[in-house]
Each structure stands twice: as structure tokens, then as C-alpha cells.
XYZ file of C-alpha atoms in Angstrom:
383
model
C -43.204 57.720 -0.562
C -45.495 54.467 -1.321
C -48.198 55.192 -2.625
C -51.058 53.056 -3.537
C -53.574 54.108 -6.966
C -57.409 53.684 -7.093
C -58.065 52.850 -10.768
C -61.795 53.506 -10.859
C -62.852 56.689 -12.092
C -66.284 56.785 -10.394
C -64.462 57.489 -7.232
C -62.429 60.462 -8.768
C -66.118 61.618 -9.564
C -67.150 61.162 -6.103
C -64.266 62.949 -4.549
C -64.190 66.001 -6.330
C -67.651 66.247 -5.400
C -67.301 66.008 -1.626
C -64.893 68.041 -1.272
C -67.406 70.901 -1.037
C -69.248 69.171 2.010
C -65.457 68.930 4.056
C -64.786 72.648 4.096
C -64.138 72.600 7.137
C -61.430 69.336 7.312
C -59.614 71.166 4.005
C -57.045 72.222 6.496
C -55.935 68.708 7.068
C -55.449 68.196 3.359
C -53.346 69.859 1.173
C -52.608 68.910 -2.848
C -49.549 66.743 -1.186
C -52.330 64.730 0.229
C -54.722 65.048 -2.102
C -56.793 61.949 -2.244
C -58.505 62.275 -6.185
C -54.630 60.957 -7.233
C -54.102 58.534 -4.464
C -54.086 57.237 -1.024
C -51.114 58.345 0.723
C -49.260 56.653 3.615
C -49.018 58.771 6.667
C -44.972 59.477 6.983
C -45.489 59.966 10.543
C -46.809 56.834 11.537
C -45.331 54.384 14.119
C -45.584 51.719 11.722
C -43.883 52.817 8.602
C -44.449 50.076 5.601
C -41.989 46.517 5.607
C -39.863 46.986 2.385
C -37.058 44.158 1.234
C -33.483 45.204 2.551
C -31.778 46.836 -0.615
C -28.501 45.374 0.493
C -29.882 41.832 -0.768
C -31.902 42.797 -3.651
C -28.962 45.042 -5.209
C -26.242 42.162 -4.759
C -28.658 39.297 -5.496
C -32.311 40.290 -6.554
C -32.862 36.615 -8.530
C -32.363 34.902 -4.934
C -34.966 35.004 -2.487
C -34.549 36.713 0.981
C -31.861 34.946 3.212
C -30.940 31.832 0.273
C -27.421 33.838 -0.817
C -26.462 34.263 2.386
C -26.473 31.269 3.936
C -25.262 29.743 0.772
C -22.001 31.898 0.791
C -21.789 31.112 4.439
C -21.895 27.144 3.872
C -19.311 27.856 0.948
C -16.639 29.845 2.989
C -17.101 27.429 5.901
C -16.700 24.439 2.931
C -13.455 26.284 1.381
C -11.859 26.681 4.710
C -12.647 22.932 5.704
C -10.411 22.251 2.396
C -7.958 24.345 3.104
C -7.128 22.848 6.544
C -7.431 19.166 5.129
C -4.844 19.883 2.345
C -2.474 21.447 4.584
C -2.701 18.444 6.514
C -1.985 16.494 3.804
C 0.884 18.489 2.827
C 2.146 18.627 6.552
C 1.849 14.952 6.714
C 4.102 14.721 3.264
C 6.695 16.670 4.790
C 6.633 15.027 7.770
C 7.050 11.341 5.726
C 9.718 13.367 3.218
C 12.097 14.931 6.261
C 12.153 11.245 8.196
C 13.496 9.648 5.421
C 15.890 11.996 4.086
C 17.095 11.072 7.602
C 17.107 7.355 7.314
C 20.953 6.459 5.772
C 21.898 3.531 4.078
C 24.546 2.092 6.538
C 21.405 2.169 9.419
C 19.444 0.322 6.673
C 22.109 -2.120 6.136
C 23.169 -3.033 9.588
C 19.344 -3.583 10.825
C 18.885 -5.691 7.741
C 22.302 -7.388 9.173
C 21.220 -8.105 12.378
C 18.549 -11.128 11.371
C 19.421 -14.118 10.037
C 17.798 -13.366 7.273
C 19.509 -10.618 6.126
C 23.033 -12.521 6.478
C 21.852 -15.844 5.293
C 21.269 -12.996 1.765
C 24.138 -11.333 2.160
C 25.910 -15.065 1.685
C 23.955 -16.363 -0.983
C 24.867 -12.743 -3.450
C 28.624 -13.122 -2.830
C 28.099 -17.099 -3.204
C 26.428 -16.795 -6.304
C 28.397 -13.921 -7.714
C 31.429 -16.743 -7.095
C 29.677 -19.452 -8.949
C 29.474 -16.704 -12.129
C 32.541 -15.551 -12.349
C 33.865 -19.490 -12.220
C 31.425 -20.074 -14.537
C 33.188 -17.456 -17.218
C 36.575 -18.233 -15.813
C 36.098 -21.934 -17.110
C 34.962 -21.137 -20.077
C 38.110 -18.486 -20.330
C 40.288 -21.606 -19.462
C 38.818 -23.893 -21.847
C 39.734 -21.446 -25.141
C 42.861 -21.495 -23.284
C 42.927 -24.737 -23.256
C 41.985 -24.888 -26.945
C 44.542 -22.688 -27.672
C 47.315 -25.030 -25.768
C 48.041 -22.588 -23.581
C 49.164 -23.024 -19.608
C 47.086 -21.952 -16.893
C 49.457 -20.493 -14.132
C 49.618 -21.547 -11.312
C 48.080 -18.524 -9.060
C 44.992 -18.838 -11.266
C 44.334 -22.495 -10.615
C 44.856 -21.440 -6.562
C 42.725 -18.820 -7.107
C 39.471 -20.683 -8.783
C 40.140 -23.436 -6.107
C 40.120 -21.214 -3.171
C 36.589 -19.659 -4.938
C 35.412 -22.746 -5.063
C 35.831 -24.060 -1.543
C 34.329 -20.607 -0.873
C 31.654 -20.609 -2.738
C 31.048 -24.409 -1.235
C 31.551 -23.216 2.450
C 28.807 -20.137 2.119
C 26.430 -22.580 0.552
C 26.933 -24.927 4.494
C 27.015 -21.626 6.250
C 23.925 -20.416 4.731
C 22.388 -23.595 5.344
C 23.323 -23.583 9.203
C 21.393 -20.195 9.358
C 18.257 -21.349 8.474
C 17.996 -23.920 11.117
C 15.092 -24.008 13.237
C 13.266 -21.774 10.712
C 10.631 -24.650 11.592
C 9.832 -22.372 14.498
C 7.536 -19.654 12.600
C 5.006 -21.792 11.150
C 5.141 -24.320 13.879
C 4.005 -21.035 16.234
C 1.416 -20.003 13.373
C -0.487 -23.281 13.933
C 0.068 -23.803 17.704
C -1.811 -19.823 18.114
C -4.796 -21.773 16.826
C -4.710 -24.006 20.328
C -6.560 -21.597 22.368
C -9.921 -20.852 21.679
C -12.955 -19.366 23.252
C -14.998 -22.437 24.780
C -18.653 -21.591 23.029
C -18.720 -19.049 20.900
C -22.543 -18.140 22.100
C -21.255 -17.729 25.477
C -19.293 -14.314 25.984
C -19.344 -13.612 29.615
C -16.551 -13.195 31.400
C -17.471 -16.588 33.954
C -17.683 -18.654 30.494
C -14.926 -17.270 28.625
C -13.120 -20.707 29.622
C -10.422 -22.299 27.618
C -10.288 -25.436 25.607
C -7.082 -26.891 24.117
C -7.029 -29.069 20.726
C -5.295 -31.521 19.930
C -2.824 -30.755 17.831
C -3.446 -33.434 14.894
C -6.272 -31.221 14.811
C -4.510 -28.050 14.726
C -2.695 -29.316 11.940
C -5.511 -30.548 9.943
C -7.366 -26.962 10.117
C -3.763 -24.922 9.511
C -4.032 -23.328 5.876
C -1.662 -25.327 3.454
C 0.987 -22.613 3.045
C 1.856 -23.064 6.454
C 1.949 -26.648 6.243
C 4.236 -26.705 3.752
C 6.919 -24.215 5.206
C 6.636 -26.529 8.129
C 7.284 -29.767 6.170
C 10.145 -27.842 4.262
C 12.116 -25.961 6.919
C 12.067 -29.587 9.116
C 13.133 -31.662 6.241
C 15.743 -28.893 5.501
C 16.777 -29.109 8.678
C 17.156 -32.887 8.330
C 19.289 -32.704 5.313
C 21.146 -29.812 6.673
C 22.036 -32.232 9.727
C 22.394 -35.088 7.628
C 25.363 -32.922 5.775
C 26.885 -32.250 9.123
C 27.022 -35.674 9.864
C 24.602 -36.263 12.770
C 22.258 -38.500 10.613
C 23.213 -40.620 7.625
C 23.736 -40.392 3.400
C 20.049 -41.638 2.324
C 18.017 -40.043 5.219
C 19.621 -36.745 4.168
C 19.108 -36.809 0.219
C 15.616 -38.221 1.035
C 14.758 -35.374 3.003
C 16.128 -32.682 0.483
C 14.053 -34.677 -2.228
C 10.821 -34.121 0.069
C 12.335 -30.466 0.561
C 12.694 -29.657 -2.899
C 8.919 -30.908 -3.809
C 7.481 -28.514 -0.769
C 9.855 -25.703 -2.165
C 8.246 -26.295 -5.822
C 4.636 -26.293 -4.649
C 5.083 -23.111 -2.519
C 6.700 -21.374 -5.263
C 4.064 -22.082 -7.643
C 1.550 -21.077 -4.516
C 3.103 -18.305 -4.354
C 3.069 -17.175 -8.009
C -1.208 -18.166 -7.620
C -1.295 -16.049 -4.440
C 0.769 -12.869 -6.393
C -1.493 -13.314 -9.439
C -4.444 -12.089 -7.614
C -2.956 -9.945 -5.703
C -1.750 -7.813 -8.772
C -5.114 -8.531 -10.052
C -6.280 -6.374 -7.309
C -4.256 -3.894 -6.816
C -4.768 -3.123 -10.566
C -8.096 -2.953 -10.759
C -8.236 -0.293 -7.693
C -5.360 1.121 -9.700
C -7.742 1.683 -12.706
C -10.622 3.092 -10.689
C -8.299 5.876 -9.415
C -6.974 6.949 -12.536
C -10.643 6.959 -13.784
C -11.433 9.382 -11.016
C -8.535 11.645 -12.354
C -9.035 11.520 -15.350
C -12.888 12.382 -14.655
C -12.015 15.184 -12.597
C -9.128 16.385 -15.042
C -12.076 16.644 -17.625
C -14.623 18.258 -15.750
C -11.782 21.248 -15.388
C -10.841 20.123 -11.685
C -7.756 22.586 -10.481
C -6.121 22.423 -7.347
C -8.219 25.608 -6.086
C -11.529 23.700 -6.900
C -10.885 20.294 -5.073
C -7.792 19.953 -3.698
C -8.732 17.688 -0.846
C -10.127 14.646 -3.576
C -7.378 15.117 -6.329
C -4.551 15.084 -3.454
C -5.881 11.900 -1.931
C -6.348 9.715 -5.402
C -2.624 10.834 -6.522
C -1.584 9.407 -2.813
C -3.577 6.540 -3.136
C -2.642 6.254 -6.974
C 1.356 6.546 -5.656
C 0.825 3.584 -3.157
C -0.661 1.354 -5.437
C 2.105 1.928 -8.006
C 4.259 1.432 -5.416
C 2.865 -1.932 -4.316
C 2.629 -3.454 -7.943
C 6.267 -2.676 -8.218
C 7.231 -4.505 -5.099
C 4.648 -7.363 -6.610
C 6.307 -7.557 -9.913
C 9.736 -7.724 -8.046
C 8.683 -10.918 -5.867
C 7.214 -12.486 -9.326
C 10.195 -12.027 -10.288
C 11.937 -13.814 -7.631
C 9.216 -16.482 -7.741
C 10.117 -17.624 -11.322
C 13.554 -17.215 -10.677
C 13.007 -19.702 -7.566
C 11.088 -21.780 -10.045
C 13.281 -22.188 -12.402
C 16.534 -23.329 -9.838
C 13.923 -25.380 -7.909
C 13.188 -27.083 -11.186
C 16.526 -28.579 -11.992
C 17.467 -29.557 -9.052
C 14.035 -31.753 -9.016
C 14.205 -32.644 -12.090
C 17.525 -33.506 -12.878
C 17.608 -31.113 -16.259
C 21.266 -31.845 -17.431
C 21.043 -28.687 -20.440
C 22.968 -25.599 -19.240
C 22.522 -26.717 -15.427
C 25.398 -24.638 -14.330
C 24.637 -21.527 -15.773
C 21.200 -21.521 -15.566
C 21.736 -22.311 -11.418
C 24.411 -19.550 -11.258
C 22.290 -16.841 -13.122
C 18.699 -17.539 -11.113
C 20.498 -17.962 -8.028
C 22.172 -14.807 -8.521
C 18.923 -12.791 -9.176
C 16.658 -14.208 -6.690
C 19.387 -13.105 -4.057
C 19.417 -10.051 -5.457
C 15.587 -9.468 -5.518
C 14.913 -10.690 -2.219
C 17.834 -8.525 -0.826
C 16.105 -5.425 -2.395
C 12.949 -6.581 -0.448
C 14.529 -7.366 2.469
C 16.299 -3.725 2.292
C 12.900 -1.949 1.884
C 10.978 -4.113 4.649
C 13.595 -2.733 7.128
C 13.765 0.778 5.720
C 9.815 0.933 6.006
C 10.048 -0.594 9.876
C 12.584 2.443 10.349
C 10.390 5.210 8.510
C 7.841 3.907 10.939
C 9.537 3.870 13.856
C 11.150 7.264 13.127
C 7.562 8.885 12.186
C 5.724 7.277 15.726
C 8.855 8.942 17.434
């Protein structure tokens, strides 16, 4: 029972003393409710005294009244937020791993098959790989030849049937990439149609005005321009080859083709350099956030939604240096076979055209392969 104590001692005095004027009220006192100790609350009251619920102050008696509850409420509603985002995540990895353990290699192939592109590659590996194995089959017939000894005859019909078709890939490829002046031509002539003021956005003034196109080309970025200028003067000495225009116009244009194909390889290489630049620096800033969280003693339990999301993020941008490093690599290689061909270098021409040839077709046919894959994981995941 709550009690409440009077510490002064005059009023002890004064109580024991009147209690001999209250004979009469002694019945309604008795030593339970004897005042000289204390004042005593009435247990049959209507209002019995507010106390602090037990429940709280026995599980959390540092916390104020209401604090740990709503705290533990926020908490279970935050760990069950978590808990659905990483099984989305991990729904949305199975989802990506099952479509592409779908995805075969012959449905890979035979979409990659279906451009030009993907032939014109197909050509240029098995045209190279023919220049490379002449290229150590001549120098196996001239230590024959050192050695005085006969070639037979099947060999020498052999390396000249290679070589016609090894020469006869090199004019079909070339016939594939016709009109390739098409892409960039349509990149600059999207530019034609633009809004007629830009402060005017109503529907009555949305009007159309058409530039001229020595305009368009003017304003086109310089990438563009010079795939234009290279696939038309390709096309020239591709023609010129075929026999529709003559000798000089033909090696005049593949001169001016050569010098476009030399400054958009080294654009190129500019263009990738950044671009790595980039994607390693947001590379960096990831791992920092892992390895932060790995030293604060992050687990899977304690954030699972943050760590899951900068190892995904930290996958894709491995993933995307890789496929930058592989077209560097095809860049140089570009470079270099570009460079004798405009240069007339005379040391090692053959071998060094085989082997870059060789790889860049190689490269760009793993590129080519994962562009297509990617379109079908896409495709497969929307379906």
C-alpha cells in the first residue's frame, strides 16, 4: 500500500495529543490507519494511485515510458523491409541465372549469323587463320627448300587453292559491308527535324523546321563523320575492285579510307581511355564501401540489402572493364594493321598483318557473341 511519511516530529506531538479529544471518531481508526506513522491511502477509493506499468520497467527500466516500444516496433518493421528486398534480389538472380542456363550456344551463333556483321566475322577468322598457316607453310617450304628438297605436288595445289581462298573471303567480306554508309548517314539526317522555338511548347507551335543538310553535317559529332567518309570511300574502292569505276579512283579512295580508319581507331582508344577511367573509379568507391562495411563487422544478417547491392554493382563493373579491356585490345590490334597498310612498313609486313588480323577477328567475334547473347537474355527475361 503507498504510503506517504510526515518527517516533522512536532506533528507526531500533536497527534498523540488529539487523539484524546476524537474519542468518539476512534472507531474509524484503527493502528492499520494510524495516522502518528503516516498518511494512508484509502484502498477503497474510486481513484486508486497512477503507478508505471511493471511490464516496461522490469524489461526496460533505463528507457522512458513508450521509447522501447516503439523502437522495437520501427526495428521489426526495418528487419522485415530487408528481408523482402533481399529475397527480391535473390529472386531476381535466379530469375537472370535460370534464363541463361537456357540460352545455348547454337541460338547464340545463328542470331549472331543472321547480320552481316556477324558473317562478314565469321569470314575474316577463317581468312586470317588461312593467311597464318601460309605464313608457316612458307617458311616450312623454304627450309625445304634449303634443304633441296621437292615440294609435291598436292602441297603446292593445296597452298594455291588457300590462297585464292583466302583472296576471295577478303572480296566477299568486302561486298558485305556495302552500304554500311547507311548508319551514320541516318545518325545525322535524325538531327533534320527539330522543334521550331524551343520557348514555344504548345501543341499549335510545335511546328517543324528542316535544315539544310550542309548544316546537319557541320553540327554531326566527328565520329560520325568519319564512319561516313570511311564506309563511302570503302564503298568506292570496293566498287572500284569490282570494276565499275577505275585503278586510281579506287586506290585513292582506300588511301582516304585508311586515314579515316586510323583516326577513328585512335578516337576510339581516347574514347575507351576514359571510359575505363570511369568505370574504375566507381569500381574503387564500391570496394571502399565493402571493405568499410567488412570492418565495421557487417554480416549478411546485419545489412544484407547494402552488401548485396555493392557486390552486384561491384560484378557489373568488373564485368564492363573486361569487355573494355577486350575492345582496347582490338583497337591496338586495328592500329597496328591500319598502320602498315598506311604507312607502307616493309619489316615483318606479312606476319605482323596475319597475326593482328587474326586477333582483332577474334576479339570482335567474342563481342559480337556477347552483344547477341545479352539481346537474348533480355528478350528471354521481358518474356
Amino acid at each position: 500500500m503507498t504510503s506517504v511519511s510526515f518527517p516533522s516530529s512536532r506533528d507526531h506531538s500533536h497527534s498523540s495529543g488529539s487523539g484524546h479529544h476524537m474519542n468518539g471518531d476512534s472507531q474509524f481508526y484503527s493502528a492499520e490507519f494510524d495516522t502518528s506513522a503516516s498518511f494512508t491511502m484509502n484502498p477503497l477509493s474510486s481513484h486508486p494511485p497512477r503507478t508505471p506499468r511493471t511490464s516496461i520497467i522490469s524489461n526496460n527500466s533505463t528507457v522512458r515510458y513508450g521509447g522501447s516500444v516503439y523502437n522495437e516496433k520501427e526495428e521489426a518493421e526495418g528487419a522485415d523491409q530487408d528481408a523482402v528486398e533481399e529475397s527480391e534480389i535473390d529472386e531476381e538472380e535466379d530469375r537472370v541465372g535460370e534464363a541463361e542456363s537456357k540460352i545455348r550456344k547454337e541460338d547464340v551463333w545463328r542470331e549472331m549469323f543472321l547480320t552481316s556483321y556477324g558473317r562478314d566475322k565469321a569470314f575474316k577468322i577463317i581468312q586470317y587463320s588461312i593467311r597464318v598457316y601460309l605464313l608457316f607453310h612458307g617458311r616450312m617450304a623454304a627450309s625445304r627448300l634449303w634443304n633441296r628438297s621437292k615440294r609435291p605436288p598436292t602441297e603446292v595445289e593445296l597452298v594455291k587453292r588457300l590462297t585464292l581462298t583466302a583472296s576471295g573471303l577478303s572480296m566477299t567480306r568486302k561486298t558485305l559491308l556495302l552500304f554500311n554508309w547507311l548508319q551514320p548517314l541516318t545518325e545525322i539526317m535524325s538531327q533534320q527535324s527539330v522543334p521550331f522555338s524551343a520557348e514555344q511548347s504548345t501543341e499549335e507551335t510545335k511546328k517543324k523546321t528542316t535544315r539544310p543538310f550542309l548544316h546537319m553535317l557541320l553540327y554531326a559529332p566527328p565520329p560520325v563523320l568519319l564512319e561516313l567518309v570511311n564506309a563511302i570511300t570503302d564503298d568506292v574502292a570496293t566498287w572500284s575492285k569490282l570494276g565499275l569505276f577505275g585503278k586510281k579512283l579506287g586506290e585513292r579512295a582506300g588511301r582516304i579510307s585508311d586515314w579515316c580508319w586510323f583516326l577513328s581507331t585512335l578516337a576510339g582508344l581516347a574514347q575507351n581511355t576514359l571510359e575505363r577511367q570511369v568505370i574504375t573509379s566507381r569500381q574503387h568507391e564500391v570496394e571502399g564501401r565493402l571493405y568499410t562495411e567488412s570492418m565495421t563487422g557487417a554480416t549478411a544478417k546485419s545489412k544484407p540489402k547494402s552488401t548485396k547491392i555493392d557486390e552486384k554493382e561491384l560484378a557489373r563493373l568488373q564485368k564492363q572493364d573486361y569487355w573494355l579491356q577486350i575492345s582496347r585490345a582490338k583497337l591496338v590490334m586495328d592500329l597496328i594493321f591500319v598502320s602498315y597498310e598506311l604507312f607502307y612498313i616493309k619489316r615483318a609486313r606479312d606476319t605482323v598483318k596475319a597475326f593482328t588480323g587474326l586477333s582483332s577477328a577474334i576479339l570482335s567475334s567474342a563481342k559480337a557473341y556477347n552483344r547477341h547473347k545479352s539481346s537474348l537474355l533480355k528478350s528471354a527475361l521481358s518474356g
